[in-house]
Coordinates of C-alpha atoms (C1' of nucleotides) and ligand atoms in Angstrom, one line a residue:
Chain A
M866 CA 37.7 33.1 43.2
I867 CA 35.0 34.4 45.6
R868 CA 34.9 38.1 46.3
L869 CA 34.6 38.6 50.1
T870 CA 32.4 41.7 50.2
V871 CA 31.4 43.2 53.5
Q872 CA 28.1 41.5 53.2
R873 CA 29.5 38.1 52.6
Q874 CA 32.1 38.6 55.3
A875 CA 29.4 39.4 57.7
I876 CA 27.5 36.2 56.8
L877 CA 30.7 34.1 57.1
D878 CA 31.7 35.6 60.4
L879 CA 28.3 35.0 62.0
I880 CA 28.3 31.4 60.8
N881 CA 31.9 30.8 61.8
R882 CA 31.6 32.1 65.3
S883 CA 28.4 30.1 66.0
N884 CA 27.7 26.4 66.0
Q885 CA 24.2 26.4 64.6
H886 CA 22.5 25.3 61.4
W887 CA 21.2 28.6 60.1
D888 CA 18.5 29.2 57.5
A889 CA 18.6 32.3 55.3
E890 CA 15.9 34.2 57.2
E891 CA 17.5 33.6 60.6
L892 CA 20.8 34.8 59.3
A893 CA 19.3 38.0 57.8
R894 CA 17.3 38.7 61.0
C895 CA 20.3 38.2 63.2
L896 CA 22.6 40.4 61.0
G897 CA 19.9 43.1 61.0
Q898 CA 19.9 43.1 64.8
N899 CA 23.6 43.5 64.7
G900 CA 23.3 46.6 62.6
E901 CA 24.4 44.8 59.5
Q902 CA 21.2 44.8 57.5
L903 CA 21.4 43.2 54.1
G904 CA 18.8 42.3 51.5
I905 CA 17.4 38.8 51.6
A906 CA 18.5 38.1 48.1
T907 CA 22.0 39.1 49.0
V908 CA 21.9 36.6 51.8
Y909 CA 20.8 33.8 49.5
R910 CA 23.4 34.7 46.9
G911 CA 26.1 35.1 49.5
L912 CA 25.3 31.7 51.1
A913 CA 25.5 30.0 47.7
A914 CA 28.8 31.8 46.8
L915 CA 30.3 30.9 50.2
E916 CA 29.3 27.3 49.9
N917 CA 30.6 27.1 46.4
A918 CA 33.9 28.4 47.7
G919 CA 33.9 25.7 50.4
L920 CA 33.8 28.3 53.2
I921 CA 30.5 27.0 54.6
Q922 CA 28.5 23.8 54.2
S923 CA 24.8 23.0 54.2
I924 CA 22.2 20.4 54.7
Q925 CA 18.9 20.2 52.8
L926 CA 16.0 19.6 55.1
A927 CA 12.5 18.9 53.8
D928 CA 11.4 22.6 53.7
K929 CA 14.6 24.6 53.7
K930 CA 18.4 24.6 53.4
R931 CA 20.5 25.2 56.6
Y932 CA 24.0 26.4 56.6
E933 CA 26.9 25.8 59.1
R934 CA 30.6 26.2 59.5
A935 CA 32.7 24.2 57.1
N936 CA 35.8 24.0 59.4
K937 CA 34.2 21.1 61.3
G938 CA 34.6 18.8 58.3
H939 CA 32.0 16.4 57.0
H940 CA 29.4 14.9 59.3
D941 CA 25.8 13.7 59.2
H942 CA 22.7 14.7 61.2
L943 CA 20.1 13.5 63.6
V944 CA 17.0 15.7 63.4
C945 CA 14.4 15.8 66.2
T946 CA 11.0 15.9 64.5
K947 CA 9.4 17.4 67.6
C948 CA 11.6 20.4 68.5
G949 CA 13.8 20.6 65.4
D950 CA 17.0 20.2 67.3
I951 CA 19.9 18.9 65.3
K952 CA 22.7 16.7 66.6
E953 CA 25.8 15.6 64.6
F954 CA 27.8 12.4 64.1
C955 CA 30.3 10.9 61.8
D956 CA 30.6 7.1 61.4
S957 CA 33.6 6.1 59.2
E958 CA 32.1 2.6 58.7
I959 CA 29.0 4.2 57.2
E960 CA 31.1 6.5 55.1
M961 CA 33.2 3.6 53.7
R962 CA 30.1 1.5 53.0
Q963 CA 28.7 4.3 50.9
Q964 CA 31.8 4.4 48.8
Q965 CA 31.5 0.6 48.3
V966 CA 27.8 0.7 47.4
A967 CA 28.5 3.4 44.8
Q968 CA 31.4 1.5 43.4
D969 CA 29.4 -1.7 43.1
L970 CA 26.7 0.2 41.1
A971 CA 29.3 1.9 38.8
F972 CA 28.1 5.2 40.3
H973 CA 30.5 8.1 40.5
M974 CA 29.7 9.5 44.0
T975 CA 30.3 13.2 44.5
G976 CA 28.5 13.6 47.8
H977 CA 25.8 12.3 50.1
Q978 CA 23.4 13.3 52.9
L979 CA 22.3 11.1 55.7
L980 CA 19.5 12.3 57.9
I981 CA 18.3 10.3 60.9
F982 CA 14.9 11.4 62.1
G983 CA 13.4 10.8 65.6
I984 CA 12.9 12.2 69.1
C985 CA 15.8 13.8 70.9
E986 CA 16.6 13.0 74.5
S987 CA 15.1 16.1 76.0
C988 CA 11.9 15.7 74.0
S989 CA 11.7 12.1 75.2
K990 CA 11.8 13.2 78.8
D991 CA 9.1 15.8 78.1
S992 CA 6.8 13.1 76.8
Q993 CA 7.3 11.0 79.9
E994 CA 6.4 13.8 82.2
D995 CA 3.2 14.4 80.2
K996 CA 2.1 10.9 80.8
T997 CA 3.1 11.0 84.5
A998 CA 1.2 14.2 85.1
Chain B
M306 CA -8.4 3.4 58.5
I307 CA -7.8 4.9 55.1
R308 CA -10.8 5.1 52.8
L309 CA -9.8 3.8 49.4
T310 CA -11.8 6.1 47.1
V311 CA -11.6 5.6 43.4
Q312 CA -9.2 8.5 43.2
R313 CA -6.9 7.0 45.8
Q314 CA -7.2 3.6 44.3
A315 CA -6.2 5.0 40.9
I316 CA -3.1 6.6 42.4
L317 CA -2.2 3.5 44.3
D318 CA -2.7 1.2 41.3
L319 CA -0.5 3.4 39.1
I320 CA 2.3 3.5 41.6
N321 CA 2.0 -0.2 42.4
R322 CA 2.2 -1.3 38.8
S323 CA 5.2 0.8 38.0
N324 CA 8.7 1.0 39.4
Q325 CA 9.3 4.7 39.3
H326 CA 9.7 7.5 41.8
W327 CA 6.7 9.7 41.0
D328 CA 6.1 13.3 41.9
A329 CA 2.6 14.7 42.3
E330 CA 2.5 16.4 38.9
E331 CA 3.7 13.4 37.0
L332 CA 1.1 11.2 38.6
A333 CA -1.7 13.7 37.9
R334 CA -0.6 14.0 34.3
C335 CA -0.3 10.3 33.7
L336 CA -3.7 9.6 35.4
G337 CA -5.3 12.3 33.2
Q338 CA -4.0 10.6 30.0
N339 CA -5.5 7.4 31.3
G340 CA -8.9 9.0 31.5
E341 CA -8.8 9.3 35.3
Q342 CA -8.4 13.0 35.7
L343 CA -8.3 14.2 39.3
G344 CA -7.6 17.5 40.9
I345 CA -4.0 18.2 41.9
A346 CA -5.0 18.8 45.5
T347 CA -6.7 15.4 45.6
V348 CA -3.4 13.9 44.3
Y349 CA -1.4 15.5 47.1
R350 CA -4.0 14.6 49.7
G351 CA -4.2 11.0 48.4
L352 CA -0.5 10.6 48.4
A353 CA -0.3 11.8 52.0
A354 CA -3.1 9.5 53.0
L355 CA -1.7 6.5 51.2
E356 CA 1.8 7.0 52.7
N357 CA 0.3 7.4 56.2
A358 CA -1.4 4.1 55.7
G359 CA 1.9 2.5 54.7
L360 CA 0.6 1.7 51.2
I361 CA 3.3 3.8 49.5
Q362 CA 6.6 5.3 50.6
S363 CA 8.4 8.5 49.6
I364 CA 11.8 10.2 49.4
Q365 CA 12.3 13.9 50.0
L366 CA 14.5 15.4 47.3
A367 CA 15.8 18.9 47.4
D368 CA 12.9 20.4 45.5
K369 CA 10.1 17.8 45.7
K370 CA 8.8 14.6 47.2
R371 CA 8.8 11.5 45.1
Y372 CA 6.6 8.4 45.8
E373 CA 7.1 4.8 45.1
R374 CA 5.7 1.3 45.9
A375 CA 5.9 0.3 49.5
N376 CA 6.0 -3.4 48.8
K377 CA 9.7 -3.3 48.0
G378 CA 10.5 -2.6 51.6
H379 CA 13.0 0.0 52.8
H380 CA 16.0 1.0 50.8
D381 CA 18.1 4.1 50.1
H382 CA 18.9 6.0 46.9
L383 CA 21.6 7.1 44.5
V384 CA 20.6 10.2 42.6
C385 CA 22.3 11.2 39.4
T386 CA 22.8 15.0 39.6
K387 CA 23.0 15.1 35.8
C388 CA 20.0 13.2 34.5
G389 CA 18.0 12.7 37.7
D390 CA 18.1 9.0 37.4
I391 CA 17.5 7.2 40.7
K392 CA 19.1 3.8 41.7
E393 CA 18.4 1.9 44.8
F394 CA 20.4 -0.1 47.4
C395 CA 20.1 -1.4 50.9
D396 CA 23.1 -2.0 53.0
S397 CA 22.4 -3.8 56.3
E398 CA 25.7 -2.7 57.8
I399 CA 24.8 1.0 57.3
E400 CA 21.3 0.3 58.7
M401 CA 22.8 -1.3 61.8
R402 CA 25.3 1.5 62.3
Q403 CA 22.6 4.1 62.2
Q404 CA 20.7 2.3 65.0
Q405 CA 24.0 2.3 67.0
V406 CA 24.7 6.0 66.4
A407 CA 21.2 6.9 67.5
Q408 CA 21.4 4.7 70.6
D409 CA 24.8 6.2 71.5
L410 CA 23.3 9.7 71.4
A411 CA 20.2 8.8 73.3
F412 CA 18.1 9.6 70.3
H413 CA 14.9 7.7 69.6
M414 CA 15.2 7.0 65.8
T415 CA 11.9 6.8 63.9
G416 CA 13.3 6.9 60.4
H417 CA 16.1 8.0 58.2
Q418 CA 17.0 9.0 54.6
L419 CA 20.3 8.4 52.9
L420 CA 20.9 10.0 49.6
I421 CA 24.0 9.4 47.6
F422 CA 24.6 12.0 44.9
G423 CA 26.8 11.7 41.9
I424 CA 27.0 10.7 38.2
C425 CA 25.3 7.5 37.0
E426 CA 27.1 5.1 34.7
S427 CA 25.3 6.2 31.5
C428 CA 26.0 9.9 32.2
S429 CA 29.7 9.0 32.9
K430 CA 29.9 7.5 29.4
D431 CA 28.2 10.4 27.8
S432 CA 30.9 12.7 29.3
Q433 CA 33.7 10.6 28.0
E434 CA 32.3 10.7 24.5
D435 CA 32.1 14.5 24.7
K436 CA 35.8 14.7 25.4
T437 CA 36.7 12.2 22.7
A438 CA 34.6 14.0 20.1
Chain C
dA975 C1' 44.1 58.9 38.4
dC976 C1' 40.3 57.8 35.0
dA977 C1' 37.2 55.4 32.4
dA978 C1' 35.1 51.3 30.9
dA979 C1' 33.9 46.5 32.2
dG980 C1' 32.5 43.3 35.4
dA981 C1' 30.4 42.0 40.1
dA982 C1' 27.5 42.4 43.7
dC983 C1' 23.6 44.7 46.0
dG984 C1' 18.7 45.5 47.2
dA985 C1' 13.9 45.9 46.2
dT986 C1' 10.7 43.2 44.5
dA987 C1' 8.5 40.3 40.9
dA988 C1' 8.2 35.6 39.7
dC989 C1' 8.4 30.7 40.4
dT990 C1' 7.6 26.0 42.3
dA991 C1' 5.9 22.8 45.4
dT992 C1' 2.7 22.3 48.6
dT993 C1' -1.2 23.4 51.9
dA994 C1' -5.5 25.8 53.2
dT995 C1' -10.2 27.2 52.1
dC996 C1' -14.8 26.2 50.9
dA997 C1' -18.8 24.9 48.6
dA998 C1' -20.4 20.6 46.4
dT999 C1' -20.5 15.5 46.6
dA1000 C1' -20.1 11.1 48.3
dT1001 C1' -20.0 7.7 52.0
dC1002 C1' -21.1 5.9 56.5
dA1003 C1' -24.0 4.9 60.5
dA1004 C1' -28.1 5.1 63.3
Chain D
dT135 C1' -33.8 8.0 55.3
dT136 C1' -31.3 11.3 57.3
dG137 C1' -27.9 13.6 59.5
dA138 C1' -22.9 13.4 60.5
dT139 C1' -18.5 12.9 58.5
dA140 C1' -15.1 12.6 54.9
dT141 C1' -13.5 13.6 50.3
dT142 C1' -13.2 16.1 46.1
dG143 C1' -11.9 19.9 43.0
dA144 C1' -11.2 24.7 41.9
dT145 C1' -8.5 28.0 43.5
dA146 C1' -6.4 31.2 46.9
dA147 C1' -2.6 31.3 49.9
dT148 C1' 1.9 30.2 51.7
dA149 C1' 7.0 29.4 52.0
dG150 C1' 11.4 29.1 50.2
dT151 C1' 14.0 30.5 46.7
dT152 C1' 15.5 32.4 42.2
dA153 C1' 15.2 36.0 38.4
dT154 C1' 15.1 40.8 37.0
dC155 C1' 16.9 45.2 36.8
dG156 C1' 18.5 49.6 37.9
dT157 C1' 22.1 51.2 41.1
dT158 C1' 26.4 50.9 43.4
dC159 C1' 30.8 49.2 44.2
dT160 C1' 35.4 46.9 42.4
dT161 C1' 38.7 45.8 39.3
dT162 C1' 41.5 46.5 35.2
dG163 C1' 43.8 48.7 31.5
dT164 C1' 45.7 53.1 30.1
Ligands
LIG1599 MN1 26.0 20.0 61.2
LIG1600 MN1 13.2 3.8 45.7
LIG1601 ZN1 13.6 17.4 70.4
LIG1602 ZN1 22.7 10.2 35.0

DNA sequence: ACAAAGAACGATAACTATTATCAATATCAA
DNA sequence: TTGATATTGATAATAGTTATCGTTCTTTGT
């Protein structure tokens, strides 16, 4: 049973009322600006506790973990390697295939993470302009 | 054009004649035991250069990057969260779906990484024994 | 209500993987 | 050969995260 302290509630509220993928620093900075300053260690611990309780979810990128609302349900991500923008998708066929693959290999799947890397639409347009100019 | 120095060749050879997913430390340690000691920075730089040249490939796990032979072609991974064991698979349906998803979202995909987490067969058996005993 | 006992907090030290720096070598090219 | 360029290795620095520890809540039993 997670204890929802004022600090954890502040983290949870901020994540729940936004639609971003936050890292710990961003969260701490934003809370600080809102007059709810909390120690960076508390942020890390709070995030871990909240995720454990299923109140938020995360994705592990190459350098850092990013957290988001859990009330969207499961989905996977497209990450723009140029601007860092993150888009979301969920493909039930992919999800099913994963189950099948795991089963075939006698592997008891508990989770997965699919990241698609590339260039987002807006960054693609930027590149074209560069060439034209 | 990558320059295949003796150091880089040593790294490449070791990776090519094995079937593991190596991290930088493991590689450096193993090379050292084979009388081919090289600085850890050289290992990191060599790995990056070799990957750039397409001679090896890597997967980014939560904590560290792991490298493996490139001559197996692309595939994805099942990672046992108990023993760390890594199994491989490639599902063409999943691969195609990813292309489709990216296209639908006007996203120019350049790569992807799919990790399936869970408990491998051998660890599953271990757990059963624990309960029986 | 009161006094442990147990959690959580915040400051900060510690840790891990990786990259940056820089002087010394090695390799390439004219 | 000689100067330009690239690579190496030792080590400092960096980034994200976890561990430590004394302090400050909460909870629980009386
Ligand atoms: Mn998301
Ligand atoms: Mn592999
Ligand atoms: Zn972009
Ligand atoms: Zn296992």
